[in-house]
Short mmCIF file of C-alpha atoms and ligand atoms in Angstrom, two decimals:
data_model
loop_
_atom_site.label_atom_id
_atom_site.label_comp_id
_atom_site.label_asym_id
_atom_site.label_seq_id
_atom_site.Cartn_x
_atom_site.Cartn_y
_atom_site.Cartn_z
CA MET A 1 248.34 38.87 52.95
CA ASN A 2 248.07 35.94 55.32
CA TYR A 3 245.58 35.74 58.17
CA ILE A 4 246.09 34.49 61.72
CA SER A 5 243.60 33.55 64.42
CA THR A 6 243.06 35.79 67.46
CA ARG A 7 243.45 32.64 69.59
CA GLY A 8 246.78 31.66 68.03
CA LYS A 9 246.12 27.94 67.55
CA SER A 10 245.19 27.80 63.83
CA ALA A 11 247.51 27.75 60.83
CA PRO A 12 247.80 30.98 58.80
CA GLN A 13 245.47 31.12 55.77
CA ASP A 14 245.09 33.27 52.68
CA PHE A 15 242.12 35.57 52.06
CA ALA A 16 240.16 33.00 50.03
CA GLN A 17 240.51 30.36 52.73
CA VAL A 18 239.42 32.88 55.37
CA LEU A 19 236.46 33.88 53.21
CA LEU A 20 235.35 30.27 52.83
CA ALA A 21 235.92 29.34 56.48
CA GLY A 22 234.54 32.35 58.38
CA LEU A 23 235.59 31.25 61.86
CA ALA A 24 239.09 29.88 62.57
CA PRO A 25 239.22 26.20 63.66
CA ASP A 26 240.46 27.18 67.15
CA GLY A 27 237.29 29.25 67.67
CA GLY A 28 239.13 32.55 67.10
CA LEU A 29 238.59 35.22 64.47
CA TYR A 30 240.92 35.79 61.53
CA MET A 31 243.02 38.93 61.39
CA PRO A 32 245.66 40.10 58.90
CA ALA A 33 249.12 38.90 60.00
CA ALA A 34 250.16 42.55 59.57
CA TRP A 35 248.04 45.54 58.53
CA PRO A 36 248.83 46.92 55.06
CA GLN A 37 249.67 50.63 55.18
CA PHE A 38 248.32 53.50 53.09
CA SER A 39 250.55 56.56 52.80
CA ARG A 40 249.19 60.06 53.27
CA ALA A 41 249.22 60.60 49.49
CA GLU A 42 247.35 57.34 48.93
CA LEU A 43 244.77 58.28 51.56
CA ALA A 44 244.11 61.59 49.80
CA GLN A 45 243.37 59.69 46.57
CA PHE A 46 240.20 58.26 48.12
CA ARG A 47 238.62 61.63 47.47
CA GLY A 48 236.32 62.04 44.49
CA ARG A 49 237.00 58.68 42.90
CA PRO A 50 234.26 56.16 42.04
CA TYR A 51 233.37 54.10 45.12
CA ALA A 52 234.14 50.80 43.39
CA ASP A 53 237.69 52.02 42.68
CA SER A 54 238.18 52.85 46.36
CA ALA A 55 236.87 49.42 47.34
CA PHE A 56 239.30 47.83 44.89
CA GLU A 57 242.26 49.72 46.38
CA VAL A 58 241.43 48.49 49.90
CA LEU A 59 240.55 44.91 48.99
CA LYS A 60 243.60 44.55 46.75
CA ARG A 61 245.87 45.11 49.77
CA LEU A 62 243.99 42.55 51.80
CA ALA A 63 243.16 39.88 49.22
CA SER A 64 245.87 40.04 46.58
CA ASN A 65 247.33 36.59 47.15
CA ALA A 66 243.91 34.99 46.63
CA PHE A 67 242.37 36.88 43.70
CA SER A 68 243.82 38.64 40.67
CA ASP A 69 243.22 42.37 40.14
CA ASP A 70 240.83 41.57 37.30
CA GLU A 71 238.80 39.18 39.43
CA LEU A 72 238.54 41.69 42.26
CA ARG A 73 237.58 44.52 39.92
CA GLU A 74 234.91 42.46 38.17
CA ASP A 75 233.24 41.35 41.42
CA ILE A 76 233.39 44.77 43.05
CA GLU A 77 231.96 46.53 39.98
CA ALA A 78 229.10 44.01 39.83
CA ALA A 79 228.48 44.29 43.58
CA TYR A 80 227.76 48.03 43.41
CA ALA A 81 226.03 48.13 40.02
CA ASP A 82 222.55 47.73 41.53
CA PHE A 83 222.74 50.41 44.25
CA ASP A 84 220.19 53.21 43.93
CA ASN A 85 222.72 55.99 44.55
CA ALA A 86 225.74 56.34 42.25
CA ASP A 87 227.95 57.44 45.18
CA ILE A 88 227.12 54.11 46.96
CA ALA A 89 227.91 55.64 50.40
CA PRO A 90 227.06 59.35 50.09
CA LEU A 91 228.04 61.78 52.84
CA VAL A 92 225.25 64.28 53.57
CA GLU A 93 225.77 67.36 55.75
CA LEU A 94 222.90 68.28 58.07
CA ASP A 95 221.31 71.70 57.44
CA ALA A 96 220.68 72.57 61.07
CA ALA A 97 224.03 71.23 62.29
CA PRO A 98 226.87 72.18 59.93
CA GLY A 99 229.90 69.93 60.43
CA THR A 100 227.66 66.97 61.26
CA TYR A 101 227.12 64.43 58.51
CA LEU A 102 225.09 61.33 57.81
CA LEU A 103 227.02 58.64 55.96
CA GLU A 104 224.18 56.91 54.09
CA LEU A 105 224.91 53.21 53.87
CA PHE A 106 221.43 51.97 52.93
CA HIS A 107 221.31 52.29 49.15
CA GLY A 108 221.73 48.57 48.41
CA PRO A 109 219.13 45.90 47.62
CA THR A 110 217.95 45.25 51.20
CA LEU A 111 218.17 48.85 52.50
CA ALA A 112 220.77 48.30 55.25
CA PHE A 113 224.53 48.76 55.36
CA LYS A 114 225.07 44.98 55.37
CA ASP A 115 224.61 45.02 51.58
CA ILE A 116 227.79 47.03 51.08
CA ALA A 117 229.95 44.14 52.28
CA MET A 118 227.65 41.22 51.52
CA GLN A 119 227.27 42.02 47.82
CA VAL A 120 231.06 41.82 47.44
CA LEU A 121 231.42 38.83 49.76
CA GLY A 122 228.78 36.79 47.89
CA ARG A 123 230.55 37.18 44.57
CA LEU A 124 234.05 36.51 45.90
CA PHE A 125 232.68 33.56 47.87
CA ALA A 126 231.19 31.96 44.76
CA ARG A 127 234.47 32.53 42.92
CA ALA A 128 236.62 31.04 45.69
CA LEU A 129 234.27 28.07 45.98
CA ALA A 130 234.40 27.40 42.23
CA LYS A 131 238.22 27.34 42.42
CA ARG A 132 238.24 25.03 45.44
CA GLY A 133 235.43 22.80 44.21
CA GLY A 134 232.70 21.13 46.24
CA ARG A 135 229.71 22.63 48.03
CA ALA A 136 229.39 24.95 51.00
CA THR A 137 226.77 25.31 53.70
CA ILE A 138 226.37 28.80 55.03
CA LEU A 139 224.90 29.15 58.49
CA ALA A 140 224.16 32.56 59.91
CA ALA A 141 222.37 34.01 62.88
CA THR A 142 220.77 37.34 62.11
CA SER A 143 219.23 40.12 64.14
CA GLY A 144 217.43 40.98 60.89
CA ASP A 145 219.67 42.68 58.35
CA THR A 146 222.52 40.22 57.83
CA GLY A 147 220.00 37.55 56.87
CA SER A 148 218.29 39.55 54.16
CA ALA A 149 221.62 40.87 52.85
CA ALA A 150 223.05 37.33 52.72
CA ILE A 151 219.97 36.01 50.96
CA ALA A 152 220.08 38.87 48.43
CA ALA A 153 223.75 38.13 47.75
CA LEU A 154 223.75 34.32 47.82
CA GLY A 155 220.23 33.21 46.84
CA GLY A 156 220.28 31.16 43.65
CA LEU A 157 224.08 30.69 43.53
CA PRO A 158 225.27 27.18 42.59
CA ASN A 159 226.79 24.78 45.16
CA ILE A 160 225.85 26.95 48.13
CA ASP A 161 223.10 26.33 50.67
CA VAL A 162 222.13 29.21 52.92
CA PHE A 163 220.60 28.58 56.36
CA ILE A 164 219.52 31.76 58.14
CA MET A 165 218.32 31.76 61.74
CA HIS A 166 216.42 34.80 62.96
CA PRO A 167 214.93 35.22 66.46
CA LYS A 168 211.19 34.54 66.09
CA ASP A 169 209.02 37.69 66.47
CA ARG A 170 212.09 39.83 67.21
CA VAL A 171 212.78 41.20 63.73
CA SER A 172 210.71 43.86 61.96
CA GLU A 173 208.04 42.74 59.51
CA VAL A 174 209.94 44.19 56.54
CA GLN A 175 213.09 42.39 57.69
CA ARG A 176 211.22 39.07 58.01
CA LEU A 177 209.52 39.40 54.64
CA GLN A 178 212.80 40.26 52.92
CA MET A 179 214.18 36.93 54.12
CA THR A 180 211.20 34.61 53.95
CA THR A 181 209.86 35.60 50.53
CA SER A 182 213.08 34.64 48.73
CA PRO A 183 212.10 32.48 45.76
CA HIS A 184 215.41 30.59 45.74
CA ALA A 185 215.49 26.88 46.60
CA ASN A 186 218.95 27.15 48.21
CA VAL A 187 217.64 29.55 50.88
CA HIS A 188 216.40 28.00 54.14
CA ASN A 189 214.89 30.31 56.77
CA ILE A 190 214.57 29.26 60.40
CA ALA A 191 212.68 31.26 63.02
CA VAL A 192 214.39 30.27 66.27
CA GLU A 193 212.34 30.35 69.47
CA GLY A 194 214.84 32.50 71.34
CA THR A 195 217.00 35.61 71.04
CA PHE A 196 219.69 36.58 68.56
CA ASP A 197 222.31 35.58 71.15
CA ASP A 198 220.75 32.10 71.36
CA ALA A 199 220.98 31.79 67.57
CA GLN A 200 224.56 33.05 67.50
CA SER A 201 225.47 30.58 70.22
CA ILE A 202 224.03 27.74 68.11
CA VAL A 203 226.25 28.83 65.20
CA LYS A 204 229.28 28.65 67.49
CA GLN A 205 228.26 25.25 68.89
CA LEU A 206 227.77 23.76 65.43
CA PHE A 207 231.12 25.09 64.24
CA ALA A 208 232.68 23.39 67.25
CA GLN A 209 231.19 20.03 66.19
CA LYS A 210 234.13 19.31 63.91
CA ALA A 211 232.79 16.21 62.14
CA PHE A 212 229.49 17.88 61.31
CA ALA A 213 231.14 21.17 60.30
CA ARG A 214 233.61 19.42 58.01
CA GLY A 215 230.97 17.07 56.62
CA VAL A 216 228.76 19.89 55.34
CA ASN A 217 231.58 22.44 54.71
CA LEU A 218 230.08 24.83 57.21
CA THR A 219 230.81 28.52 56.67
CA ALA A 220 229.93 31.78 58.42
CA VAL A 221 229.17 34.97 56.52
CA ASN A 222 228.20 37.11 59.50
CA SER A 223 230.53 39.86 60.57
CA ILE A 224 233.03 37.41 62.04
CA ASN A 225 233.99 36.82 58.37
CA PHE A 226 236.96 39.10 57.80
CA ALA A 227 235.90 39.80 54.21
CA ARG A 228 233.02 41.85 55.60
CA ILE A 229 235.27 43.94 57.81
CA ALA A 230 237.54 44.55 54.81
CA ALA A 231 234.68 45.79 52.62
CA GLN A 232 233.27 47.97 55.42
CA ALA A 233 236.59 49.72 56.04
CA VAL A 234 236.22 51.33 52.60
CA TYR A 235 233.61 53.94 53.55
CA TYR A 236 235.72 55.21 56.43
CA PHE A 237 238.45 55.99 53.89
CA THR A 238 236.09 57.66 51.41
CA ALA A 239 234.27 59.75 54.04
CA ALA A 240 237.51 60.89 55.70
CA ALA A 241 239.06 61.84 52.35
CA GLU A 242 236.01 63.87 51.43
CA LEU A 243 236.19 65.79 54.73
CA GLY A 244 239.95 66.28 54.54
CA GLU A 245 240.43 66.32 58.31
CA PRO A 246 240.15 63.70 61.08
CA ALA A 247 236.52 63.06 61.99
CA THR A 248 234.65 61.42 64.84
CA PHE A 249 232.66 58.45 63.53
CA VAL A 250 229.54 57.49 65.48
CA VAL A 251 228.52 53.92 64.78
CA PRO A 252 225.26 52.15 65.70
CA THR A 253 226.71 48.97 67.15
CA GLY A 254 225.55 45.42 67.77
CA ASN A 255 228.11 42.77 66.89
CA PHE A 256 230.96 45.33 66.75
CA GLY A 257 231.73 44.55 63.09
CA ASP A 258 231.03 47.95 61.61
CA VAL A 259 232.84 49.94 64.27
CA PHE A 260 235.78 47.54 64.15
CA ALA A 261 236.00 48.24 60.41
CA GLY A 262 236.80 51.80 61.56
CA GLU A 263 239.64 50.49 63.71
CA ALA A 264 240.84 48.47 60.71
CA ALA A 265 240.96 51.66 58.61
CA MET A 266 242.91 53.39 61.41
CA ARG A 267 245.38 50.53 61.61
CA MET A 268 245.89 50.84 57.85
CA GLY A 269 246.92 54.47 58.30
CA LEU A 270 243.70 56.55 58.47
CA SER A 271 243.55 59.37 61.04
CA VAL A 272 240.29 59.28 62.99
CA ALA A 273 239.51 61.54 65.96
CA GLN A 274 237.35 59.01 67.80
CA LEU A 275 235.17 55.97 67.20
CA VAL A 276 231.93 56.21 69.15
CA VAL A 277 230.20 52.93 69.95
CA ALA A 278 226.48 53.79 69.98
CA THR A 279 224.30 51.11 71.57
CA ASN A 280 220.64 50.81 72.50
CA ALA A 281 219.48 49.54 75.91
CA ASN A 282 221.54 46.39 75.25
CA ASP A 283 224.57 48.25 76.52
CA ILE A 284 227.17 45.55 77.25
CA LEU A 285 229.76 47.39 75.13
CA ALA A 286 229.07 50.80 76.64
CA ARG A 287 229.44 49.25 80.09
CA ALA A 288 232.64 47.42 79.12
CA LEU A 289 234.25 50.67 77.95
CA ASP A 290 232.94 52.71 80.90
CA GLU A 291 233.44 50.24 83.73
CA GLY A 292 236.03 47.80 82.42
CA VAL A 293 233.87 44.71 82.86
CA TYR A 294 232.59 42.91 79.78
CA ALA A 295 229.51 41.14 81.16
CA SER A 296 226.52 39.87 79.21
CA GLY A 297 222.96 40.13 80.45
CA GLU A 298 219.53 39.31 79.09
CA ALA A 299 218.96 40.65 75.54
CA ARG A 300 216.06 43.12 75.62
CA PRO A 301 213.89 43.86 72.58
CA THR A 302 214.15 47.51 71.48
CA LEU A 303 213.10 49.73 68.58
CA SER A 304 216.50 49.08 66.96
CA PRO A 305 216.34 45.26 66.72
CA SER A 306 219.50 44.85 64.61
CA MET A 307 221.44 45.87 67.71
CA ASP A 308 219.59 43.70 70.26
CA ILE A 309 222.77 41.80 70.96
CA GLN A 310 224.56 41.07 74.21
CA VAL A 311 227.60 39.13 73.02
CA ALA A 312 229.47 41.20 70.42
CA SER A 313 231.61 38.67 68.55
CA ASN A 314 233.91 41.18 66.90
CA PHE A 315 234.88 42.75 70.22
CA GLU A 316 237.40 39.90 70.35
CA ARG A 317 239.22 41.55 67.43
CA ALA A 318 239.48 44.85 69.30
CA LEU A 319 240.64 43.03 72.45
CA PHE A 320 243.27 41.20 70.39
CA GLU A 321 244.72 44.48 69.16
CA ALA A 322 244.32 46.26 72.51
CA SER A 323 246.27 43.48 74.25
CA GLY A 324 249.16 43.85 71.81
CA ARG A 325 248.00 40.75 69.90
CA ASP A 326 248.34 38.53 72.96
CA SER A 327 246.60 35.43 71.60
CA GLU A 328 247.31 33.41 74.73
CA TRP A 329 245.43 35.94 76.87
CA ILE A 330 242.59 36.13 74.30
CA ALA A 331 242.12 32.35 74.35
CA GLU A 332 241.96 32.33 78.16
CA ALA A 333 239.78 35.42 78.38
CA MET A 334 237.27 34.12 75.84
CA ALA A 335 237.09 30.75 77.55
CA GLN A 336 236.41 32.52 80.85
CA PHE A 337 233.76 34.75 79.26
CA ALA A 338 232.08 31.72 77.66
CA GLU A 339 231.95 29.99 81.03
CA SER A 340 230.97 32.82 83.38
CA GLY A 341 229.48 35.46 81.05
CA SER A 342 231.83 38.04 82.49
CA LEU A 343 235.34 39.27 81.90
CA GLU A 344 237.30 41.91 83.79
CA LEU A 345 239.49 43.85 81.37
CA PRO A 346 243.10 44.42 82.49
CA SER A 347 243.84 48.15 82.81
CA SER A 348 246.39 48.10 79.97
CA VAL A 349 243.75 46.65 77.62
CA LEU A 350 241.08 49.08 78.81
CA ASP A 351 243.42 52.06 78.36
CA ALA A 352 244.28 50.96 74.83
CA LEU A 353 240.58 50.59 73.97
CA ARG A 354 239.75 54.01 75.38
CA GLU A 355 242.40 55.67 73.22
CA ARG A 356 240.25 54.82 70.22
CA TYR A 357 236.71 54.20 71.42
CA ALA A 358 234.08 56.10 73.38
CA ALA A 359 230.60 54.72 74.01
CA HIS A 360 227.06 55.86 74.70
CA ALA A 361 223.84 53.90 75.29
CA THR A 362 220.44 55.30 74.25
CA GLY A 363 217.01 54.05 75.35
CA ASP A 364 213.88 53.79 73.19
CA GLU A 365 212.34 57.08 74.36
CA GLU A 366 215.46 59.03 73.47
CA THR A 367 215.62 57.17 70.16
CA LEU A 368 212.09 58.30 69.29
CA GLU A 369 212.97 61.85 70.32
CA ALA A 370 215.99 61.81 68.00
CA ILE A 371 213.85 60.63 65.06
CA ARG A 372 211.31 63.38 65.83
CA PHE A 373 213.98 66.08 66.24
CA VAL A 374 215.72 65.25 62.96
CA TYR A 375 212.37 65.24 61.18
CA GLU A 376 211.48 68.64 62.60
CA THR A 377 214.87 70.29 62.03
CA GLU A 378 215.94 68.62 58.79
CA ASP A 379 212.66 67.48 57.23
CA ARG A 380 214.29 64.07 56.98
CA LEU A 381 213.25 60.64 58.28
CA ILE A 382 215.95 58.53 59.90
CA ASP A 383 215.66 54.91 61.01
CA PRO A 384 215.91 53.95 64.73
CA HIS A 385 219.49 52.60 64.42
CA THR A 386 220.68 55.86 62.89
CA ALA A 387 218.74 57.66 65.62
CA VAL A 388 220.66 55.80 68.35
CA ALA A 389 223.88 57.09 66.78
CA TYR A 390 222.43 60.57 66.38
CA ALA A 391 221.70 60.69 70.11
CA ALA A 392 225.19 59.38 70.97
CA ALA A 393 226.78 61.97 68.68
CA GLN A 394 225.51 65.04 70.55
CA PRO A 395 228.38 65.55 73.04
CA PHE A 396 230.93 65.11 70.23
CA ILE A 397 229.21 67.71 68.06
CA ALA A 398 229.76 70.21 70.86
CA ASP A 399 233.51 69.40 70.80
CA GLY A 400 233.97 70.83 67.27
CA GLY A 401 235.54 68.92 64.34
CA PRO A 402 233.50 66.95 61.82
CA VAL A 403 231.18 64.27 63.18
CA VAL A 404 230.05 61.47 60.89
CA ILE A 405 226.97 59.48 61.92
CA LEU A 406 226.74 56.15 60.17
CA SER A 407 223.20 55.85 58.83
CA THR A 408 222.89 52.10 58.68
CA ALA A 409 219.32 51.52 57.49
CA HIS A 410 216.62 53.14 55.37
CA PRO A 411 213.68 54.41 57.47
CA ALA A 412 211.24 52.27 55.44
CA LYS A 413 212.83 49.17 56.93
CA PHE A 414 211.49 50.18 60.37
CA PRO A 415 208.26 52.03 59.52
CA GLN A 416 206.46 51.45 62.86
CA ALA A 417 209.12 53.22 64.94
CA VAL A 418 209.42 56.06 62.45
CA GLU A 419 205.67 56.55 62.34
CA ARG A 420 205.39 56.42 66.12
CA ALA A 421 207.97 59.20 66.41
CA THR A 422 206.80 61.48 63.61
CA GLY A 423 203.29 60.45 62.56
CA VAL A 424 204.70 59.94 59.06
CA GLU A 425 204.96 56.57 57.37
CA PRO A 426 208.15 56.37 55.29
CA ASP A 427 207.69 55.53 51.60
CA LEU A 428 208.77 52.05 50.62
CA PRO A 429 211.43 52.39 47.92
CA GLU A 430 210.53 51.05 44.47
CA ARG A 431 212.57 47.87 44.84
CA LEU A 432 210.54 46.72 47.87
CA LYS A 433 207.11 47.42 46.45
CA GLY A 434 206.24 43.75 45.81
CA LEU A 435 207.36 42.60 49.27
CA TYR A 436 203.94 42.17 50.84
CA GLU A 437 202.66 40.01 47.98
CA GLY A 438 205.45 37.42 48.21
CA GLU A 439 204.81 33.95 49.63
CA GLU A 440 206.64 33.35 52.92
CA ARG A 441 208.71 30.21 53.53
CA TYR A 442 210.24 29.48 56.92
CA ASP A 443 210.26 26.87 59.67
CA VAL A 444 209.99 27.48 63.40
CA LEU A 445 212.49 25.52 65.52
CA PRO A 446 213.52 25.49 69.19
CA ALA A 447 216.77 27.28 70.07
CA GLU A 448 218.69 24.05 70.37
CA ALA A 449 221.83 23.17 68.40
CA GLY A 450 220.84 19.50 67.96
CA GLU A 451 217.52 20.45 66.37
CA ILE A 452 219.16 22.87 63.98
CA ARG A 453 221.80 20.30 63.03
CA ARG A 454 219.11 17.71 62.28
CA TYR A 455 217.19 20.25 60.18
CA ILE A 456 220.29 21.13 58.13
CA LEU A 457 221.16 17.47 57.50
CA ASP A 458 217.54 16.72 56.48
CA ARG A 459 217.45 19.60 54.04
CA LEU A 460 220.83 18.72 52.50
CA ALA A 461 219.78 15.08 52.14
CA GLN A 462 216.86 16.18 49.97
CA LEU A 463 219.18 17.72 47.35
C1 PLP B 1 223.78 45.07 61.78
C2 PLP B 1 223.31 46.43 62.03
C3 PLP B 1 223.91 47.27 62.97
C4 PLP B 1 225.03 46.79 63.87
O1 PLP B 1 226.22 46.52 63.15
P1 PLP B 1 227.34 45.58 63.80
O2 PLP B 1 228.38 45.42 62.75
O3 PLP B 1 226.66 44.29 64.15
O4 PLP B 1 227.83 46.29 65.02
C5 PLP B 1 223.46 48.57 63.07
N1 PLP B 1 222.44 49.02 62.33
C6 PLP B 1 221.82 48.25 61.43
C7 PLP B 1 220.69 48.79 60.65
C8 PLP B 1 222.24 46.93 61.23
O5 PLP B 1 221.64 46.16 60.32
#
């Protein structure tokens, strides 16, 4: 499978090159030149088989020209060996709401769904880098969970340096500690004095500085990296096969990576009733789908910090497909959005998006109510991101047909919100017990691309 850029001005690349590059040189995002197709019989086979086998079947179609079957199998098996649930992504039906399910995606090392893709990506990345030779510098902006998942997957690997920017004081304490207590010398944490969007914008600016980017072999492992989308598509296939009929998937959404993985599964042949984009008060995506204007505002801190995002990078992938893969329009539209912070969606694009996506925004009060309600009716604690999706799911539950709520984080990752809603402090799972004893390492820097560039060059010079 070859990959093309949404903006149409970069040469096609194979999966390993896409993995190592992250962003395309023309500023666009990589997409498969054509989507591989699963037949109905093949889709049914996702039922009841070990999760790693399902992941292999999906990744094989997308990565076969870059890695052998044996390489893929080895890395995928290793990626899921350390999860604390043998099903990896178990589907749990709610007692008080039959036909409504939680898809638990938080059984990996850092307790959020990011592990599911990052554990695979880290291993394949190291393999691709060893084949290519040389070093790589990974730069990521995180709203909290990508950073810890990337550090868990890439900390201590040879020839890779990992620079993670998180917005200072805007991630939960558990999230911060998971990043800053890493013992590995190749991990460099930066608390940026700004928002997630500021940090993400610095990533984009530094990628655009071609000489710098080439000089340090700059790479992105956030959800703009197609390898993550590929690995996240897997649980849509496994959940749908288990249910045996088309479901509505409700997805807590920030950067649009996870919900786009659902579109990817659909484009590979999966029948899905609807993809519901569940956002918190940072509702740019809900407004874009409702009103047809994609316009960013000021990012507001909420109880679901991993979704405190105004500019959803992966939305470009959905726009690319919705426009009939019109890369010329995408390049113009993205340039306009970058300049003015606003983009009016043509009606043909909006109609195509609405065929697949619905959206709902939920405020903090309603989020707390959802956590409380699920605790009272199910005797189960859910995290605030899952709660945002739970609230968004309600009208779809009334419609009939299975509804799958993606449960993207373990409640212990956001204990303050959970305790505020229920009066109960969630137990920290065994693997996080030592977290509060670890020594923290991070530097505080202004949200300014030049400062970050200088910091990276200084750190690399000390190697
Ligand atoms: C990252 C994250 C999200 C949002 O996922 P996107 O792919 O950025 O849309 C939702 N919930 C949790 C817990 C996350 O860590």
